[in-house]
C-alpha positions as a Python dict, from the first residue, in 0.01 Angstrom:
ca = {
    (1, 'X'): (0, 0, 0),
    (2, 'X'): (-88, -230, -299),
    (3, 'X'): (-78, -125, -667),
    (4, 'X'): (-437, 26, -667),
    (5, 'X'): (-394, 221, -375),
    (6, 'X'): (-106, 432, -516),
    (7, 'X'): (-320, 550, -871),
    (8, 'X'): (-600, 690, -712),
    (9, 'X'): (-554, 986, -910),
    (10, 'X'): (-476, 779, -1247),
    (11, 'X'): (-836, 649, -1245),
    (12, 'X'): (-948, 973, -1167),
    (13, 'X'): (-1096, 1243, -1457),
    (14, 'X'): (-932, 1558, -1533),
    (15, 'X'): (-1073, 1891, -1609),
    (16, 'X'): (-946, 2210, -1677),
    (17, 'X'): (-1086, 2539, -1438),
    (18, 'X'): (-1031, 2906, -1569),
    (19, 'X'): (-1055, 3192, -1383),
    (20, 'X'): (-1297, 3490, -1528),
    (21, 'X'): (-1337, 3791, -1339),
    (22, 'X'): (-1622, 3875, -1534),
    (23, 'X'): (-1808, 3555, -1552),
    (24, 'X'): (-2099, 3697, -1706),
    (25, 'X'): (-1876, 3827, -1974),
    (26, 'X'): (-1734, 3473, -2009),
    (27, 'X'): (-2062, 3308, -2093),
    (28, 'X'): (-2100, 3561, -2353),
    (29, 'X'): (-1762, 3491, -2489),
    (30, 'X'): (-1766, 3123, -2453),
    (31, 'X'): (-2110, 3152, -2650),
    (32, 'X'): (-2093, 3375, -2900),
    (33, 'X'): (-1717, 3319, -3014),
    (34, 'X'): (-1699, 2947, -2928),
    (35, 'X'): (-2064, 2830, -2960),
    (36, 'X'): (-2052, 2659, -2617),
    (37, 'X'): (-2331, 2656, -2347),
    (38, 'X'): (-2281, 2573, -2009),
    (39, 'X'): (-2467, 2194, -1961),
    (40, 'X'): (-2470, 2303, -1583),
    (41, 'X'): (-2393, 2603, -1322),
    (42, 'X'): (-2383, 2679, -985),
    (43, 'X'): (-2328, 3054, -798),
    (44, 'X'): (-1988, 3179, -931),
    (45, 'X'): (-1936, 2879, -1192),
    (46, 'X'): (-2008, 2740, -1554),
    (47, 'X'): (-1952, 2403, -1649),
    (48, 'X'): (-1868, 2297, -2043),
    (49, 'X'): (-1831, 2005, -2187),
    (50, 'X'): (-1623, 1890, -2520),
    (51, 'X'): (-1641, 1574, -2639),
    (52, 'X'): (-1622, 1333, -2276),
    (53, 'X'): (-1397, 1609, -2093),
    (54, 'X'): (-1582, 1913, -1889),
    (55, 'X'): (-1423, 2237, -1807),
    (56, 'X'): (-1519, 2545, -1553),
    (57, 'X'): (-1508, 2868, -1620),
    (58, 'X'): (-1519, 3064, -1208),
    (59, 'X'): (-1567, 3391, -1101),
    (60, 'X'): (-1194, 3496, -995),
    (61, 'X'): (-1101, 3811, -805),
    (62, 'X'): (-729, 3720, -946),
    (63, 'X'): (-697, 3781, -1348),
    (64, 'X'): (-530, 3481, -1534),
    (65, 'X'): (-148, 3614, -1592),
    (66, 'X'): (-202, 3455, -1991),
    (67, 'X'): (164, 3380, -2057),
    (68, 'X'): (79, 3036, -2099),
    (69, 'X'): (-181, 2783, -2220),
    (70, 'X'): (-371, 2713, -2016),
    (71, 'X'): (-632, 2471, -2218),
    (72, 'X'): (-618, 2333, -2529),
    (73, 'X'): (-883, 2138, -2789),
    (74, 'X'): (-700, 1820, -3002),
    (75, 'X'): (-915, 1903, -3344),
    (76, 'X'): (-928, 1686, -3652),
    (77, 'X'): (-948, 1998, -3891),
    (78, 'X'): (-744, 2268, -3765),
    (79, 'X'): (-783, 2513, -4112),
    (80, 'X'): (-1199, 2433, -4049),
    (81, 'X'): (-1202, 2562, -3692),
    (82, 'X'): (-941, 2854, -3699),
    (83, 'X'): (-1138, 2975, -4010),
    (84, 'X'): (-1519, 2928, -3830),
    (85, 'X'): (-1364, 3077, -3479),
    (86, 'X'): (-1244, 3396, -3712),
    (87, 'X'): (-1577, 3459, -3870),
    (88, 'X'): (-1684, 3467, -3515),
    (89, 'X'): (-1433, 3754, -3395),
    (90, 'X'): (-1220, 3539, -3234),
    (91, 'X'): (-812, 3684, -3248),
    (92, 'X'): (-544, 3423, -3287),
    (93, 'X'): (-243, 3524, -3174),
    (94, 'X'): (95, 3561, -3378),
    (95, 'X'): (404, 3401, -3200),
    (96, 'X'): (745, 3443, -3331),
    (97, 'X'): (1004, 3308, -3038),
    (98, 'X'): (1347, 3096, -3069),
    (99, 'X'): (1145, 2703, -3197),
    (100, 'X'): (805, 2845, -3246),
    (101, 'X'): (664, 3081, -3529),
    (102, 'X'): (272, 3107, -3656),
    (103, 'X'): (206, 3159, -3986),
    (104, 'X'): (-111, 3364, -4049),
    (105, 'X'): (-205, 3214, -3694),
    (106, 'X'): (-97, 2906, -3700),
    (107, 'X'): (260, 2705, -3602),
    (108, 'X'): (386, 2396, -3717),
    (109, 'X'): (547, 2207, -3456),
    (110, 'X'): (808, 1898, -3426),
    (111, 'X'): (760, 1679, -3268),
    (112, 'X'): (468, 1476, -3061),
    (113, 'X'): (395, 1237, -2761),
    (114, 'X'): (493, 873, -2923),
    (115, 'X'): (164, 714, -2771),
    (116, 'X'): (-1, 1033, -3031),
    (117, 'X'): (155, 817, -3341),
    (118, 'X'): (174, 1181, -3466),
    (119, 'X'): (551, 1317, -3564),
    (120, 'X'): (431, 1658, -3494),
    (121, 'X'): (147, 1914, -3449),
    (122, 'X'): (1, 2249, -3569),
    (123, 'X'): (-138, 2462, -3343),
    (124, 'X'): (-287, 2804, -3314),
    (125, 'X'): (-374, 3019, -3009),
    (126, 'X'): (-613, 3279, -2889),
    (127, 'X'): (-731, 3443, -2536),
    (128, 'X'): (-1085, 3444, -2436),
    (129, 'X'): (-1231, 3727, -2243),
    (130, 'X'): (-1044, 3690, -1963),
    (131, 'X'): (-764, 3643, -2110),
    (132, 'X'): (-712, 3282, -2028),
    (133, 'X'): (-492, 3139, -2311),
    (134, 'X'): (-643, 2870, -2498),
    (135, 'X'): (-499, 2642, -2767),
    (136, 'X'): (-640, 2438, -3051),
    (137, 'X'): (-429, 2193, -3195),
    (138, 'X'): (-420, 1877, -3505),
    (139, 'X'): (-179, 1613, -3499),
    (140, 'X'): (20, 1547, -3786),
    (141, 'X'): (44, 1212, -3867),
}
């Protein structure tokens, strides 16, 4: 097995896939609190795109658990998008654990991947209408 043959996956693309049990209810969301249209469907799935990445939202019998995040958006102003997501009814949540606190929605955290050339991040957090748990984050530099 030669070099190529063992990264099959590394020259692969990545996209997230969220469950909605209501995906009808999802586009509405995703469109009226995010401003995102699906650029395609099929039966029982949306497709988004950001930037070059793509994401699915599928109809799910099983609800997303949220206790995690689950999808996140790298942002260049994080103030800009919080503030426009607000005005559109979106609810950020408000985490206060042992190394993580938001402020008004937002956390400031230590700390980021060295290829980043950030030294840390700030981040904020809200569900969609499935309650998928979705971040947004800006690198500090």
């Amino acid at each position: 097995m030669d070099a190529d043959d063992r990264n099959l996956l590394a020259r692969g693309r990545v996209a997230a896939r969220l469950p909605a049990v209501d995906l009808e209810r999802a586009r509405r969301f995703y469109a009226e609190k995010l401003g995102l249209e699906p650029v395609d469907e099929r039966p029982g799935g949306l497709l988004y795109r950001c930037g070059d990445t793509e994401f699915a939202v599928y109809r799910s019998t099983g609800a997303s658990p949220g206790t995690f995040t689950q999808m996140g958006w790298q942002v260049d102003d994080l103030e800009a998008v919080v503030s426009q997501l607000r005005r559109r009814g979106v609810l950020f949540e408000e985490v206060d654990v042992p190394g993580l606190r938001t402020r008004d929605g937002i956390a400031e955290i230590d700390g980021n991947y060295p290829g980043k050339g950030a030294r840390g991040e700030r981040a904020a957090w809200f569900r969609d209408s499935e309650g998928n748990l979705l971040g947004v984050g800006e690198p500090v530099v």
